[in-house]
Amino acid sequence: MTRRILIAATLPLAFVAAPSAAQEVFVGAYVHGVDTPFTLATGEGGADLELGYRFARQPALSLIGKPAPYVIGSVNSRGGTDFAGGGLSWKLGKGPIYLRPAVGLIVNDAPRRRVGANGLRTDLGSPVLFEPEIALGVRLSPRLAIEASWVHISGARLFNSRQNPGIDMMGVRLVLALE
């Protein structure tokens, strides 16, 4: 099932016109199911391997700061929620230290209905979720950077106004510039 979701989510990207070369590729290791004020316990844990690809900044989107489109995929080591999707990313700062906020949409393979021991639903409410993230990066060389990042997936209470479990992942990713 996970493989089908990842393929279905990324296949349309093959048909999207993109700049001639990608700007960056990244790989990261994350703790899955970190307890934060933005989540409820889902009972998930383990580690995630995340892979991503950032395209060049888009001058056509100058009205919103020329973000870089990206695609991302994440696989959980314990059979928890895997996801794939894409969005827009902004790099703030011109020196070796920078901030990178992003927002996207993902599809996931979380259980459609899950109830915790306390009787609260802990499912994510939808196979399509929002994926805001933020990273603090340090450029190590002209082509290499490392980022500490937080990735959140949730339905933003759109699918159930009483609860919104969401899942937070925190980790580190290595970024390689391709141009």
XYZ file of C-alpha atoms in Angstrom:
179
model
C 0.000 0.000 0.000
C 2.797 2.431 0.933
C 4.577 1.900 -2.356
C 1.351 2.583 -4.291
C 0.740 5.829 -2.392
C 4.295 7.054 -2.979
C 4.089 6.239 -6.696
C 0.633 7.801 -7.067
C 1.773 10.969 -5.299
C 4.968 11.459 -7.272
C 3.926 10.241 -10.736
C 2.147 13.504 -11.678
C 5.395 15.376 -10.993
C 6.989 13.653 -13.991
C 4.604 15.554 -16.259
C 5.096 19.004 -14.719
C 7.314 21.443 -16.595
C 10.327 22.244 -14.431
C 13.533 24.231 -14.754
C 16.329 22.519 -16.665
C 18.081 21.285 -13.503
C 17.191 20.771 -9.871
C 18.581 23.162 -7.354
C 19.034 20.751 -4.437
C 18.572 17.188 -3.292
C 18.288 16.351 0.405
C 18.204 13.295 2.656
C 17.410 13.231 6.338
C 16.861 11.100 9.404
C 13.984 12.032 11.710
C 12.407 10.997 15.003
C 8.771 10.117 14.190
C 5.891 11.090 16.464
C 7.622 13.762 18.569
C 5.288 15.098 21.259
C 4.682 18.837 20.709
C 1.828 21.257 21.463
C 0.668 20.781 17.846
C -0.082 17.051 18.130
C -1.968 14.419 20.127
C -0.463 10.993 20.798
C -1.029 8.708 17.811
C 0.850 5.726 19.215
C 3.369 5.937 16.376
C 7.126 6.109 16.797
C 10.362 4.991 15.216
C 12.556 6.795 12.766
C 11.839 8.261 9.347
C 14.025 8.417 6.279
C 13.105 11.473 4.225
C 14.232 12.193 0.681
C 13.557 15.410 -1.164
C 14.234 17.386 -4.284
C 14.069 21.206 -4.481
C 13.691 22.830 -7.847
C 15.134 26.249 -8.693
C 13.443 29.334 -7.261
C 10.564 30.462 -9.458
C 10.781 34.076 -10.683
C 7.163 33.768 -11.885
C 6.194 33.587 -8.191
C 8.000 36.816 -7.245
C 4.787 38.156 -5.682
C 5.264 35.591 -2.872
C 9.078 35.753 -2.694
C 10.200 33.394 -5.504
C 9.813 30.124 -3.587
C 11.440 26.892 -4.700
C 8.985 24.040 -5.404
C 9.925 20.757 -3.736
C 8.883 17.123 -3.573
C 9.356 14.987 -0.470
C 8.916 11.369 0.535
C 9.131 9.824 4.000
C 9.227 6.184 5.091
C 8.764 5.129 8.746
C 10.942 2.362 10.219
C 8.159 0.849 12.366
C 5.379 0.668 9.792
C 3.843 3.963 10.947
C 2.670 6.712 8.628
C 4.610 7.098 5.371
C 3.944 10.074 3.117
C 4.852 11.795 -0.148
C 3.981 15.168 -1.602
C 5.256 18.576 -2.506
C 5.056 22.263 -1.818
C 6.888 25.570 -1.808
C 10.025 26.461 0.163
C 11.620 29.836 0.901
C 15.248 30.398 1.891
C 15.672 33.383 4.233
C 19.193 34.687 4.731
C 22.167 35.160 2.433
C 25.010 34.150 4.758
C 26.125 30.719 5.869
C 23.216 30.466 8.357
C 19.673 30.574 7.003
C 16.069 29.783 7.809
C 13.918 27.712 5.435
C 10.134 27.743 5.999
C 7.970 25.634 3.686
C 4.388 24.559 3.206
C 3.019 21.670 1.180
C 0.428 18.964 0.715
C 1.082 15.265 1.192
C -0.719 11.966 0.746
C -0.237 9.403 3.499
C -0.935 5.767 4.327
C -2.048 6.262 7.956
C -4.982 4.138 9.181
C -8.320 5.636 8.138
C -9.752 5.058 11.616
C -7.743 4.599 14.814
C -8.882 5.096 18.419
C -6.516 5.470 21.362
C -6.889 3.807 24.776
C -8.497 7.018 26.091
C -11.294 6.768 23.494
C -10.060 9.697 21.370
C -9.615 9.174 17.668
C -5.936 9.255 16.743
C -6.280 8.794 12.987
C -5.217 11.750 10.877
C -8.656 12.262 9.335
C -7.693 12.278 5.668
C -5.278 10.706 3.175
C -4.371 14.270 2.066
C -2.827 16.557 4.690
C -0.974 19.843 5.049
C 2.798 19.653 5.538
C 4.301 22.820 7.042
C 7.958 22.630 7.958
C 10.794 24.847 9.071
C 14.546 24.285 9.000
C 17.582 26.082 10.330
C 20.475 25.533 7.954
C 24.222 26.032 7.908
C 26.088 26.162 4.613
C 29.228 24.017 4.995
C 30.576 24.668 1.481
C 29.229 26.160 -1.766
C 27.426 22.874 -2.530
C 26.826 21.306 0.905
C 24.592 22.319 3.826
C 23.106 20.702 6.905
C 19.648 21.557 8.219
C 17.936 20.853 11.543
C 14.267 20.593 10.654
C 10.787 20.093 12.012
C 8.122 18.598 9.730
C 4.452 18.534 10.750
C 1.609 16.745 8.955
C -2.032 17.305 9.865
C -5.469 18.216 8.608
C -5.521 21.561 10.464
C -8.858 20.590 12.074
C -10.593 20.803 8.702
C -11.806 17.206 8.892
C -12.710 17.098 12.593
C -13.117 20.348 14.536
C -12.785 18.605 17.946
C -9.425 16.958 17.452
C -6.396 17.105 15.204
C -3.735 14.586 16.149
C -1.126 15.412 13.513
C 2.358 13.928 13.562
C 5.586 15.843 14.142
C 8.988 14.722 12.930
C 12.255 16.352 14.013
C 15.611 15.581 12.545
C 18.619 16.505 10.485
C 19.059 16.528 6.735
C 22.033 16.869 4.447
C 21.493 19.159 1.435
C 23.495 18.952 -1.795
C 23.254 21.752 -4.379
C 23.226 20.343 -7.907
C 23.808 23.511 -9.908
